[in-house]
CSV table of C-alpha atoms in Angstrom, one decimal:
chain,number,residue,atom,x,y,z
A,1,MET,CA,-48.3,-22.7,-46.8
A,2,PRO,CA,-48.8,-19.8,-44.8
A,3,CYS,CA,-49.2,-16.4,-46.7
A,4,THR,CA,-46.3,-14.1,-47.0
A,5,ALA,CA,-47.4,-11.3,-44.9
A,6,HIS,CA,-48.2,-14.0,-42.0
A,7,TYR,CA,-44.7,-15.5,-42.5
A,8,GLN,CA,-42.9,-12.2,-42.5
A,9,MET,CA,-44.8,-11.2,-39.2
A,10,LYS,CA,-43.6,-14.4,-37.6
A,11,ARG,CA,-40.1,-13.7,-38.6
A,12,LEU,CA,-40.5,-10.1,-37.3
A,13,LEU,CA,-41.6,-11.4,-34.1
A,14,SER,CA,-38.9,-14.0,-33.7
A,15,PHE,CA,-36.3,-11.2,-34.4
A,16,PHE,CA,-37.6,-8.8,-31.8
A,17,THR,CA,-38.0,-11.8,-29.3
A,18,ALA,CA,-34.5,-12.7,-29.8
A,19,ILE,CA,-33.4,-9.0,-29.3
A,20,PHE,CA,-35.5,-8.9,-26.2
A,21,VAL,CA,-33.9,-12.0,-24.7
A,22,TYR,CA,-30.3,-10.8,-25.7
A,23,PHE,CA,-30.6,-7.6,-23.9
A,24,PHE,CA,-32.6,-9.1,-21.1
A,25,SER,CA,-30.2,-11.9,-20.5
A,26,GLY,CA,-27.3,-9.2,-20.4
A,27,PHE,CA,-29.3,-7.2,-17.9
A,28,LEU,CA,-29.7,-10.4,-15.9
A,29,GLN,CA,-26.1,-11.2,-16.1
A,30,LYS,CA,-25.4,-7.6,-14.9
A,31,GLN,CA,-27.8,-7.8,-12.1
A,32,PHE,CA,-26.5,-10.9,-10.8
A,33,HIS,CA,-22.9,-10.9,-11.8
A,34,ASN,CA,-22.3,-11.3,-8.0
A,35,LYS,CA,-24.0,-14.6,-8.0
A,36,THR,CA,-22.1,-16.6,-10.8
A,37,ILE,CA,-18.8,-16.5,-12.3
A,38,THR,CA,-17.9,-17.8,-15.6
A,39,ILE,CA,-14.3,-19.1,-16.3
A,40,LYS,CA,-12.8,-19.4,-19.8
A,41,SER,CA,-13.8,-23.1,-20.2
A,42,GLY,CA,-17.4,-22.1,-19.9
A,43,LYS,CA,-18.2,-23.5,-16.6
A,44,LYS,CA,-20.2,-21.5,-14.4
A,45,ILE,CA,-19.5,-21.6,-10.7
A,46,THR,CA,-22.0,-20.1,-8.1
A,47,LYS,CA,-20.4,-17.7,-5.7
A,48,SER,CA,-20.8,-18.9,-2.0
A,49,GLU,CA,-18.9,-18.6,1.2
A,50,ALA,CA,-18.1,-22.3,1.0
A,51,LEU,CA,-16.8,-23.3,-2.3
A,52,SER,CA,-15.6,-26.8,-2.7
A,53,ARG,CA,-11.8,-27.5,-3.2
A,54,THR,CA,-12.9,-28.6,-6.8
A,55,GLU,CA,-14.8,-25.4,-7.5
A,56,ARG,CA,-11.9,-23.2,-6.3
A,57,ARG,CA,-9.4,-25.2,-8.4
A,58,MET,CA,-11.5,-24.6,-11.4
A,59,LEU,CA,-12.0,-21.1,-10.8
A,60,LEU,CA,-8.4,-20.5,-10.3
A,61,LYS,CA,-7.3,-22.5,-13.1
A,62,ASP,CA,-7.5,-19.6,-15.6
A,63,LYS,CA,-5.8,-17.2,-13.5
A,64,ASN,CA,-2.0,-16.5,-14.0
A,65,PHE,CA,-1.0,-14.1,-11.4
A,66,LEU,CA,2.6,-14.0,-12.6
A,67,ASN,CA,1.7,-12.9,-16.0
A,68,ASP,CA,-0.6,-10.2,-14.4
A,69,LEU,CA,2.2,-9.0,-12.3
A,70,ARG,CA,4.5,-8.5,-15.5
A,71,LYS,CA,1.6,-7.0,-17.7
A,72,ILE,CA,0.9,-4.4,-14.7
A,73,ILE,CA,4.8,-3.5,-14.5
A,74,ARG,CA,5.1,-3.3,-18.2
A,75,LYS,CA,2.2,-0.9,-18.6
A,76,TYR,CA,2.2,1.1,-15.5
A,77,LEU,CA,5.9,1.0,-14.5
A,78,PRO,CA,7.6,1.0,-17.7
A,79,ASP,CA,11.0,2.3,-16.7
A,80,LEU,CA,11.3,0.2,-13.7
A,81,THR,CA,13.9,-2.3,-15.2
A,82,LYS,CA,15.8,0.6,-16.8
A,83,LEU,CA,16.2,2.4,-13.4
A,84,PHE,CA,17.2,-0.8,-12.0
A,85,ASP,CA,20.0,-1.2,-14.9
A,86,ASN,CA,21.2,2.4,-14.1
A,87,LEU,CA,21.8,1.7,-10.4
A,88,THR,CA,25.5,2.5,-9.5
A,89,ASP,CA,27.2,-0.9,-10.0
A,90,LYS,CA,30.4,-1.1,-7.8
A,91,ARG,CA,31.1,-4.8,-8.9
A,92,HIS,CA,34.7,-5.5,-10.5
A,93,LYS,CA,33.7,-5.8,-14.1
A,94,SER,CA,35.6,-8.9,-14.6
A,95,TYR,CA,33.4,-10.7,-12.1
A,96,ILE,CA,29.9,-9.7,-13.3
A,97,THR,CA,27.7,-12.7,-14.5
A,98,TYR,CA,24.4,-11.1,-14.0
A,99,LYS,CA,23.1,-7.6,-15.2
A,100,MET,CA,21.9,-5.2,-12.4
A,101,ARG,CA,18.4,-5.5,-13.5
A,102,THR,CA,18.6,-9.2,-13.1
A,103,ILE,CA,19.9,-9.0,-9.5
A,104,MET,CA,16.9,-6.4,-8.7
A,105,MET,CA,14.2,-8.1,-10.5
A,106,THR,CA,15.0,-11.5,-8.7
A,107,ARG,CA,14.9,-9.9,-5.4
A,108,LEU,CA,11.7,-7.9,-6.3
A,109,PHE,CA,9.9,-11.1,-7.6
A,110,ALA,CA,10.9,-13.0,-4.6
A,111,LEU,CA,9.0,-10.6,-2.5
A,112,LEU,CA,6.1,-10.7,-4.7
A,113,CYS,CA,6.1,-14.2,-4.4
A,114,GLY,CA,5.9,-14.0,-0.5
A,115,ILE,CA,9.7,-15.2,-0.1
A,116,THR,CA,10.7,-13.3,3.1
A,117,THR,CA,14.1,-14.8,3.6
A,118,MET,CA,17.0,-14.5,1.2
A,119,THR,CA,18.2,-18.3,1.3
A,120,GLU,CA,14.8,-19.3,0.1
A,121,ILE,CA,15.2,-17.6,-3.3
A,122,ASN,CA,17.5,-20.4,-4.4
A,123,SER,CA,15.6,-23.2,-2.9
A,124,LYS,CA,12.1,-22.0,-4.3
A,125,PHE,CA,13.3,-20.9,-7.6
A,126,ASN,CA,15.5,-23.9,-8.4
A,127,THR,CA,13.7,-25.3,-11.5
A,128,GLU,CA,14.4,-25.1,-15.1
A,129,GLN,CA,11.1,-23.2,-15.8
A,130,ALA,CA,11.8,-20.7,-13.1
A,131,ILE,CA,15.2,-19.9,-14.9
A,132,LYS,CA,13.5,-19.7,-18.2
A,133,ASN,CA,10.6,-17.4,-16.9
A,134,LEU,CA,13.2,-15.2,-14.9
A,135,SER,CA,15.4,-15.0,-18.2
A,136,ILE,CA,12.3,-13.5,-19.9
A,137,ILE,CA,11.4,-11.1,-16.9
A,138,CYS,CA,15.0,-10.0,-16.7
A,139,ASP,CA,15.6,-10.0,-20.4
A,140,GLN,CA,18.7,-11.9,-19.9
A,141,GLU,CA,19.6,-15.6,-21.0
A,142,LEU,CA,20.4,-17.3,-17.7
A,143,LYS,CA,21.8,-20.7,-17.0
A,144,GLU,CA,21.2,-20.3,-13.2
A,145,ILE,CA,19.5,-17.7,-11.1
A,146,PRO,CA,21.5,-15.4,-9.0
A,147,ASN,CA,22.6,-16.8,-5.8
A,148,TRP,CA,21.2,-15.3,-2.9
A,149,GLN,CA,24.5,-14.6,-1.4
A,150,THR,CA,25.3,-12.6,-4.8
A,151,ILE,CA,22.2,-10.8,-4.5
A,152,GLN,CA,23.1,-9.6,-0.9
A,153,ASP,CA,26.5,-8.8,-1.8
A,154,VAL,CA,25.2,-6.3,-4.6
A,155,ILE,CA,22.5,-4.8,-2.3
A,156,GLU,CA,25.1,-4.1,0.5
A,157,THR,CA,26.9,-1.8,-2.2
A,158,LEU,CA,23.8,0.0,-3.4
A,159,ASN,CA,23.2,3.7,-3.0
A,160,TYR,CA,20.2,4.1,-0.7
A,161,GLN,CA,19.1,7.3,-2.4
A,162,GLU,CA,19.1,5.8,-5.9
A,163,ILE,CA,16.5,3.2,-4.2
A,164,GLU,CA,14.7,6.1,-2.9
A,165,GLU,CA,14.3,7.7,-6.3
A,166,ILE,CA,12.9,4.5,-7.6
A,167,ARG,CA,10.2,4.5,-4.9
A,168,LYS,CA,9.6,8.2,-5.9
A,169,TYR,CA,9.5,7.4,-9.5
A,170,ILE,CA,6.8,4.5,-8.6
A,171,PHE,CA,4.4,7.2,-6.8
A,172,THR,CA,4.8,9.7,-9.3
A,173,THR,CA,4.2,7.6,-12.2
A,174,LEU,CA,1.0,6.1,-10.7
A,175,LEU,CA,-0.2,9.4,-9.6
A,176,ARG,CA,0.2,10.8,-13.2
A,177,SER,CA,-1.9,8.0,-14.6
A,178,LYS,CA,-5.0,9.8,-12.9
A,179,MET,CA,-6.5,6.7,-11.8
A,180,PHE,CA,-6.6,7.8,-8.1
A,181,ASP,CA,-7.8,11.2,-8.7
A,182,ARG,CA,-11.3,10.4,-7.6
A,183,PHE,CA,-9.8,9.6,-4.1
A,184,ARG,CA,-8.6,13.1,-3.5
A,185,TYR,CA,-10.5,15.5,-1.2
A,186,ASN,CA,-10.7,18.9,-2.9
A,187,GLY,CA,-7.4,18.2,-4.8
A,188,CYS,CA,-5.6,17.0,-1.5
A,189,ILE,CA,-4.1,13.5,-1.0
A,190,GLN,CA,-4.3,12.1,2.5
A,191,LEU,CA,-0.9,11.3,3.9
A,192,ILE,CA,-0.8,9.2,7.0
A,193,VAL,CA,2.0,9.1,9.2
A,194,ASP,CA,3.1,6.4,12.1
A,195,THR,CA,5.9,4.6,13.5
A,196,THR,CA,6.4,0.8,13.8
A,197,GLY,CA,9.0,-1.2,15.8
A,198,LEU,CA,10.6,-3.7,13.3
A,199,THR,CA,12.5,-6.0,15.8
A,200,ALA,CA,13.6,-6.1,19.4
A,201,LEU,CA,17.3,-7.3,20.1
A,202,ASP,CA,19.2,-8.1,22.9
A,203,TYR,CA,22.3,-6.4,21.4
A,204,ASN,CA,22.8,-2.9,19.5
A,205,LEU,CA,22.7,-3.7,15.9
A,206,ASN,CA,25.0,-1.3,14.1
A,207,ASN,CA,25.4,0.7,17.4
A,208,ASN,CA,22.4,2.9,16.5
A,209,CYS,CA,19.4,1.1,17.9
A,210,LEU,CA,17.0,2.8,20.5
A,211,THR,CA,17.2,1.2,23.8
A,212,ARG,CA,15.0,0.6,26.8
A,213,THR,CA,16.1,-0.5,30.2
A,214,ARG,CA,13.6,-2.6,32.7
A,215,ASP,CA,14.7,-4.1,35.8
A,216,GLY,CA,18.3,-3.7,34.8
A,217,LYS,CA,18.1,-5.2,31.5
A,218,THR,CA,18.6,-3.3,28.3
A,219,GLU,CA,16.6,-4.0,25.2
A,220,TYR,CA,17.5,-2.5,21.7
A,221,TYR,CA,14.8,-1.5,19.1
A,222,LYS,CA,14.7,-0.9,15.5
A,223,TYR,CA,12.0,1.8,14.6
A,224,VAL,CA,11.2,3.4,11.2
A,225,LEU,CA,8.5,6.4,10.7
A,226,GLU,CA,6.4,5.8,7.6
A,227,ALA,CA,4.7,8.1,5.4
A,228,LYS,CA,1.9,6.6,3.4
A,229,VAL,CA,-0.6,8.0,1.0
A,230,VAL,CA,-4.1,6.4,1.0
A,231,PHE,CA,-6.4,5.9,-2.2
A,232,GLY,CA,-9.3,4.0,-1.2
A,233,LYS,CA,-8.0,0.6,0.2
A,234,PHE,CA,-4.8,1.3,-1.5
A,235,VAL,CA,-1.7,2.6,0.4
A,236,ILE,CA,1.7,3.7,-1.2
A,237,SER,CA,4.8,4.3,0.9
A,238,ILE,CA,6.3,7.3,-0.2
A,239,ASP,CA,9.0,8.2,2.6
A,240,SER,CA,10.5,6.2,5.4
A,241,GLU,CA,12.5,7.8,8.1
A,242,TRP,CA,14.7,5.6,10.5
A,243,ILE,CA,14.5,6.5,14.3
A,244,GLU,CA,18.1,5.9,15.7
A,245,ASN,CA,20.7,7.0,17.8
A,246,THR,CA,23.2,8.0,15.1
A,247,ASP,CA,25.0,10.6,17.2
A,248,MET,CA,24.9,9.7,20.8
A,249,ASN,CA,28.2,10.0,22.5
A,250,THR,CA,27.1,10.0,26.2
A,251,GLU,CA,24.3,8.3,28.1
A,252,LYS,CA,23.1,11.7,29.1
A,253,GLN,CA,22.1,12.6,25.5
A,254,LYS,CA,18.5,12.3,24.4
A,255,GLN,CA,17.7,9.6,22.1
A,256,ASP,CA,16.1,10.1,18.7
A,257,CYS,CA,12.3,10.4,18.6
A,258,GLU,CA,9.5,10.3,16.5
A,259,THR,CA,8.9,14.1,16.5
A,260,ASN,CA,12.6,14.7,15.4
A,261,ALA,CA,12.2,12.0,12.8
A,262,PHE,CA,8.7,13.7,11.6
A,263,LYS,CA,10.8,17.1,11.1
A,264,ARG,CA,13.4,15.2,8.9
A,265,MET,CA,10.8,13.4,6.9
A,266,THR,CA,8.4,16.4,6.2
A,267,SER,CA,11.4,18.4,5.0
A,268,ARG,CA,12.2,15.7,2.6
A,269,ILE,CA,8.6,15.3,1.4
A,270,LYS,CA,8.1,19.1,0.7
A,271,LYS,CA,11.3,19.1,-1.5
A,272,ASN,CA,10.3,15.8,-3.4
A,273,TYR,CA,6.6,16.8,-3.8
A,274,PRO,CA,6.5,20.6,-3.7
A,275,LYS,CA,3.2,21.1,-5.7
A,276,LEU,CA,1.3,18.3,-3.9
A,277,LYS,CA,-1.4,19.1,-1.2
A,278,PHE,CA,-1.5,16.8,1.6
A,279,ILE,CA,-3.9,15.9,4.7
A,280,VAL,CA,-1.5,14.9,7.1
A,281,THR,CA,-3.1,12.2,9.5
A,282,GLY,CA,-1.7,10.8,12.5
A,283,ASP,CA,-2.4,9.9,16.2
A,284,ALA,CA,-2.6,12.0,19.3
A,285,LEU,CA,1.2,12.1,19.4
A,286,TYR,CA,1.0,14.6,16.5
A,287,ALA,CA,-1.5,17.0,18.2
A,288,THR,CA,1.2,19.2,19.4
A,289,THR,CA,2.6,22.8,18.5
A,290,PRO,CA,5.8,21.7,16.8
A,291,MET,CA,3.9,19.0,14.7
A,292,ILE,CA,1.1,21.6,14.0
A,293,ASP,CA,3.7,24.3,12.9
A,294,ILE,CA,5.2,21.9,10.5
A,295,CYS,CA,2.0,21.3,8.7
A,296,GLU,CA,1.2,25.1,8.6
A,297,ASP,CA,4.4,25.9,7.4
A,298,ASN,CA,4.5,23.6,4.7
A,299,LYS,CA,0.7,24.8,3.8
A,300,TRP,CA,-0.7,21.4,4.4
A,301,TYR,CA,-3.9,20.3,6.1
A,302,TYR,CA,-3.9,17.8,9.1
A,303,ILE,CA,-6.1,15.6,11.1
A,304,PHE,CA,-4.9,14.5,14.4
A,305,ASN,CA,-6.5,12.4,17.2
A,306,LEU,CA,-7.2,14.5,20.2
A,307,LYS,CA,-6.7,13.1,23.7
A,308,GLN,CA,-7.3,14.7,27.0
A,309,ASN,CA,-3.9,13.8,28.4
A,310,ARG,CA,-2.3,15.3,25.3
A,311,LEU,CA,-4.1,18.7,24.9
A,312,LYS,CA,-5.8,18.9,28.3
A,313,THR,CA,-7.0,22.8,28.0
A,314,VAL,CA,-7.9,22.2,24.3
A,315,PHE,CA,-10.1,18.9,25.2
A,316,GLU,CA,-11.7,20.9,28.1
A,317,GLN,CA,-12.6,23.6,26.0
A,318,PHE,CA,-14.1,21.4,23.3
A,319,GLU,CA,-16.1,19.7,25.9
A,320,ASP,CA,-17.5,23.2,27.2
A,321,ASN,CA,-18.4,24.4,23.8
A,322,ILE,CA,-20.2,21.5,22.5
A,323,HIS,CA,-22.1,21.2,25.8
A,324,ASP,CA,-23.1,24.9,25.4
A,325,GLN,CA,-23.6,24.8,21.5
A,326,ASN,CA,-22.9,22.1,19.0
A,327,GLU,CA,-22.3,23.8,15.6
A,328,VAL,CA,-23.5,20.6,13.5
A,329,THR,CA,-26.9,19.0,13.5
A,330,LYS,CA,-26.0,15.7,12.1
A,331,GLU,CA,-26.7,12.8,14.8
A,332,ASN,CA,-23.7,11.6,16.8
A,333,TYR,CA,-21.4,14.4,15.3
A,334,PHE,CA,-20.2,17.5,17.1
A,335,LEU,CA,-18.0,20.3,16.3
A,336,SER,CA,-16.4,23.4,17.9
A,337,SER,CA,-14.6,25.5,15.5
A,338,GLU,CA,-11.7,28.0,15.8
A,339,ILE,CA,-10.1,27.0,19.0
A,340,THR,CA,-7.1,28.8,19.6
A,341,PHE,CA,-4.1,27.0,21.3
A,342,LYS,CA,-0.9,28.9,21.7
A,343,GLU,CA,-0.4,30.5,18.1
A,344,ASN,CA,-2.6,28.1,16.2
A,345,THR,CA,-6.2,27.9,15.5
A,346,PHE,CA,-7.9,24.8,14.5
A,347,ASN,CA,-11.2,23.0,14.8
A,348,ALA,CA,-12.2,20.1,17.1
A,349,PHE,CA,-14.9,17.7,16.5
A,350,ARG,CA,-16.2,14.5,17.5
A,351,TYR,CA,-18.0,11.3,16.3
A,352,ILE,CA,-20.0,8.7,18.7
A,353,GLU,CA,-20.3,5.3,17.2
A,354,THR,CA,-22.4,2.3,18.6
A,355,LYS,CA,-21.9,-0.9,17.2
A,356,HIS,CA,-22.8,-4.4,18.8
A,357,LYS,CA,-23.8,-2.6,21.7
A,358,LYS,CA,-20.3,-1.1,22.1
A,359,THR,CA,-19.9,2.8,22.1
A,360,THR,CA,-16.6,4.2,20.7
A,361,ILE,CA,-16.0,8.1,21.0
A,362,PHE,CA,-13.6,9.6,18.2
A,363,ASN,CA,-12.1,12.9,18.8
A,364,TYR,CA,-9.9,14.9,16.5
A,365,ILE,CA,-8.4,18.4,15.8
A,366,SER,CA,-8.0,19.8,12.1
A,367,ASN,CA,-7.2,22.9,10.2
A,368,LEU,CA,-9.7,21.9,7.4
A,369,PRO,CA,-12.8,23.9,6.9
A,370,ILE,CA,-15.6,21.8,8.7
A,371,ASP,CA,-19.3,22.2,8.6
A,372,ASN,CA,-22.5,20.4,8.7
A,373,TYR,CA,-22.1,19.2,5.2
A,374,ASN,CA,-18.8,17.6,5.2
A,375,ILE,CA,-18.0,16.6,8.9
A,376,ASP,CA,-18.8,13.0,8.2
A,377,GLN,CA,-16.1,13.0,5.3
A,378,ILE,CA,-13.7,14.5,7.8
A,379,VAL,CA,-14.3,12.1,10.4
A,380,ALA,CA,-14.0,9.2,7.8
A,381,MET,CA,-10.5,10.5,6.9
A,382,GLY,CA,-9.7,10.7,10.6
A,383,ARG,CA,-10.7,7.2,11.1
A,384,ARG,CA,-8.7,6.0,8.0
A,385,ARG,CA,-5.5,6.2,10.1
A,386,TRP,CA,-5.8,2.6,10.7
A,387,LYS,CA,-5.1,1.8,7.1
A,388,ILE,CA,-1.4,2.4,8.0
A,389,GLU,CA,-1.8,-0.1,10.6
A,390,ASN,CA,-3.7,-2.8,8.7
A,391,GLU,CA,-2.9,-2.4,5.0
A,392,GLY,CA,0.4,-1.1,5.9
A,393,PHE,CA,2.4,-2.5,8.9
A,394,ASN,CA,0.1,-5.5,9.7
A,395,GLU,CA,0.2,-6.9,6.2
A,396,GLN,CA,4.0,-6.3,6.0
A,397,LYS,CA,4.5,-7.8,9.4
A,398,ASN,CA,2.2,-10.7,9.8
A,399,GLY,CA,1.1,-11.2,6.1
A,400,THR,CA,3.1,-11.2,3.0
A,401,PHE,CA,6.5,-9.6,3.8
A,402,ASN,CA,7.6,-10.1,7.3
A,403,ILE,CA,9.5,-6.9,7.6
A,404,SER,CA,10.3,-7.9,11.0
A,405,HIS,CA,12.8,-10.1,9.3
A,406,LEU,CA,15.6,-7.7,8.6
A,407,CYS,CA,17.3,-10.0,5.9
A,408,SER,CA,20.7,-8.4,6.8
A,409,ARG,CA,22.7,-7.2,9.7
A,410,HIS,CA,24.5,-4.8,7.2
A,411,GLU,CA,23.3,-1.3,7.9
A,412,ASN,CA,22.9,-0.3,4.4
A,413,ALA,CA,21.6,-3.7,3.0
A,414,LEU,CA,19.0,-3.7,6.0
A,415,LYS,CA,17.4,-0.6,4.8
A,416,ILE,CA,17.6,-1.2,1.2
A,417,HIS,CA,15.6,-4.5,1.8
A,418,TYR,CA,13.2,-2.4,3.8
A,419,LEU,CA,12.7,-0.3,0.7
A,420,PHE,CA,12.3,-3.2,-1.5
A,421,ILE,CA,9.4,-4.4,0.6
A,422,GLN,CA,7.7,-1.0,0.3
A,423,ILE,CA,8.1,-1.3,-3.4
A,424,ALA,CA,6.8,-4.9,-3.8
A,425,HIS,CA,3.8,-4.1,-1.5
A,426,THR,CA,2.8,-1.2,-3.9
A,427,ILE,CA,2.9,-3.6,-6.7
A,428,ARG,CA,1.1,-6.5,-5.1
A,429,GLN,CA,-1.7,-4.0,-4.2
A,430,LEU,CA,-1.9,-3.0,-7.9
A,431,LEU,CA,-2.6,-6.5,-8.8
A,432,GLU,CA,-4.9,-7.3,-5.7
A,433,TYR,CA,-7.0,-4.3,-5.6
A,434,GLY,CA,-6.8,-2.9,-9.1
A,435,LEU,CA,-7.1,-5.8,-11.6
A,436,ALA,CA,-10.6,-6.9,-12.3
A,437,SER,CA,-9.9,-10.6,-12.8
A,438,VAL,CA,-7.8,-10.7,-9.6
A,439,LYS,CA,-10.7,-9.0,-7.6
A,440,GLU,CA,-12.9,-11.6,-9.1
A,441,VAL,CA,-11.4,-14.3,-7.0
A,442,LYS,CA,-10.1,-12.3,-4.1
A,443,SER,CA,-13.1,-13.3,-1.9
A,444,PHE,CA,-12.1,-16.9,-2.2
A,445,VAL,CA,-8.4,-16.9,-1.8
A,446,THR,CA,-6.0,-15.5,1.0
A,447,LYS,CA,-3.1,-13.3,0.2
A,448,LYS,CA,-0.8,-16.3,1.2
A,449,GLU,CA,-2.3,-18.5,-1.6
A,450,ILE,CA,-2.0,-15.5,-4.1
A,451,SER,CA,1.6,-15.9,-3.1
A,452,SER,CA,1.6,-19.4,-3.8
A,453,PHE,CA,-0.1,-19.2,-7.1
A,454,ILE,CA,2.5,-16.6,-8.2
A,455,ILE,CA,5.4,-18.8,-7.4
A,456,ASN,CA,3.9,-22.0,-8.7
A,457,SER,CA,3.4,-20.0,-12.1
A,458,LEU,CA,7.0,-19.0,-11.9
A,459,ILE,CA,8.6,-22.4,-11.2
A,460,SER,CA,6.3,-24.6,-13.2
A,461,SER,CA,5.0,-22.8,-16.3
A,462,ILE,CA,6.4,-21.1,-19.2
A,463,PHE,CA,5.2,-17.7,-21.0
A,464,THR,CA,6.3,-15.8,-24.0
A,465,ASN,CA,7.1,-12.2,-24.3
A,466,LEU,CA,4.3,-9.7,-23.9
A,467,GLU,CA,2.7,-8.2,-26.8
A,468,SER,CA,1.2,-4.6,-26.9
A,469,SER,CA,-2.4,-6.2,-27.4
A,470,ASP,CA,-1.6,-8.1,-23.9
A,471,LEU,CA,-1.3,-4.5,-22.4
A,472,ASN,CA,-4.9,-3.5,-23.3
A,473,PHE,CA,-6.3,-3.3,-19.9
A,474,GLN,CA,-7.2,-0.8,-17.0
A,475,LEU,CA,-6.5,-0.9,-13.4
A,476,ARG,CA,-9.8,0.2,-11.3
A,477,PHE,CA,-9.8,0.8,-7.6
A,478,ASP,CA,-12.8,0.8,-5.2
A,479,GLY,CA,-13.4,3.1,-2.5
């Protein structure tokens, strides 16, 4: 038998070896976490650009996107269902079968599932499991889900301002969570503004469409100006202003326009968020004295694209100044500060990018202080304007929500459906960009597939009420 000292030495060596292996394996797992994914069953799947269908099914088997959505709403938007319940209900009491929150949550979850038409609600949710699940979500025992026409009738009678208040609640509640604080610039929040055309028609819907006549043919358009705040990859709609001809009595009167809509919108934003500091970001259309004056009067910063055909004298002065002396030394960056145009003074700056043998020039004006140390950050914010096109309008038009489908010809219902899409889009982004378990699989699945997983969970699997322990998680967002 070995001596006691030798035996104890071997045990001590084994102990330290185990400790070393434990921490080193943890180090390896941390270093190479992007190489493999371990699912609940213990199976490890190697990440690659071409996972087999079997591997994808195994990876996604553990995911319950529907339950994730419920947890996010319960934790981060705890008063949402209460706000739905408190909406003004104009239905006759003797005809009420469904609580107001049941009507609203059914509509909301249809959008979260990627259902873009009202009639699909009944055809997609028509299973026993869907009825049971919606009963839990809405906290009402249901025998059937609300018919789409019932939902439509209620939406037509809703108060538009009350739905606006719910959108405001979502934004302010998420802001108070402080999870977006690191995306502020010197305490300021970037606010991107842009207009999108929802649809083109051959008739004047609700007699307030913008019109355009070509070759004797008149077309009618629905336009809306959107204001979205940007936090990394995340965009949140905080205000919408419809551009429409509501007061036109004669053909000689001017149509409504983006400039007038911006004036109406910014007045409301200032009233709703008086203490927030914004950096308003827009295209060259906003680089005009009236738009700049609005920002200055509200004590907001701005970054607007600069084009020669919009501010010709400013553009020419900028060119002359940087040709004579560039105020920054960073390669491909150019700055001319304190350019005066009419009664406003601002900075003009440029960034030249070359990618794949293609050169692109970005020109901006801004009242933000700019120098050699922060010009790259300011340019990055200016270029972020495309997010309202990509993550905003493009995703809502061509991705999950199909905002071009107006869902109703009723004026009030049309606009409320649009607001519901903005609310649903915010919640879907909380799921896709903030929840670690979803980000883990997002490189392997499309947004359309996530919609399919949500609806499949809703119609085929039952879940129980959430406990407080289920809400022990944090949303975290990448830059």
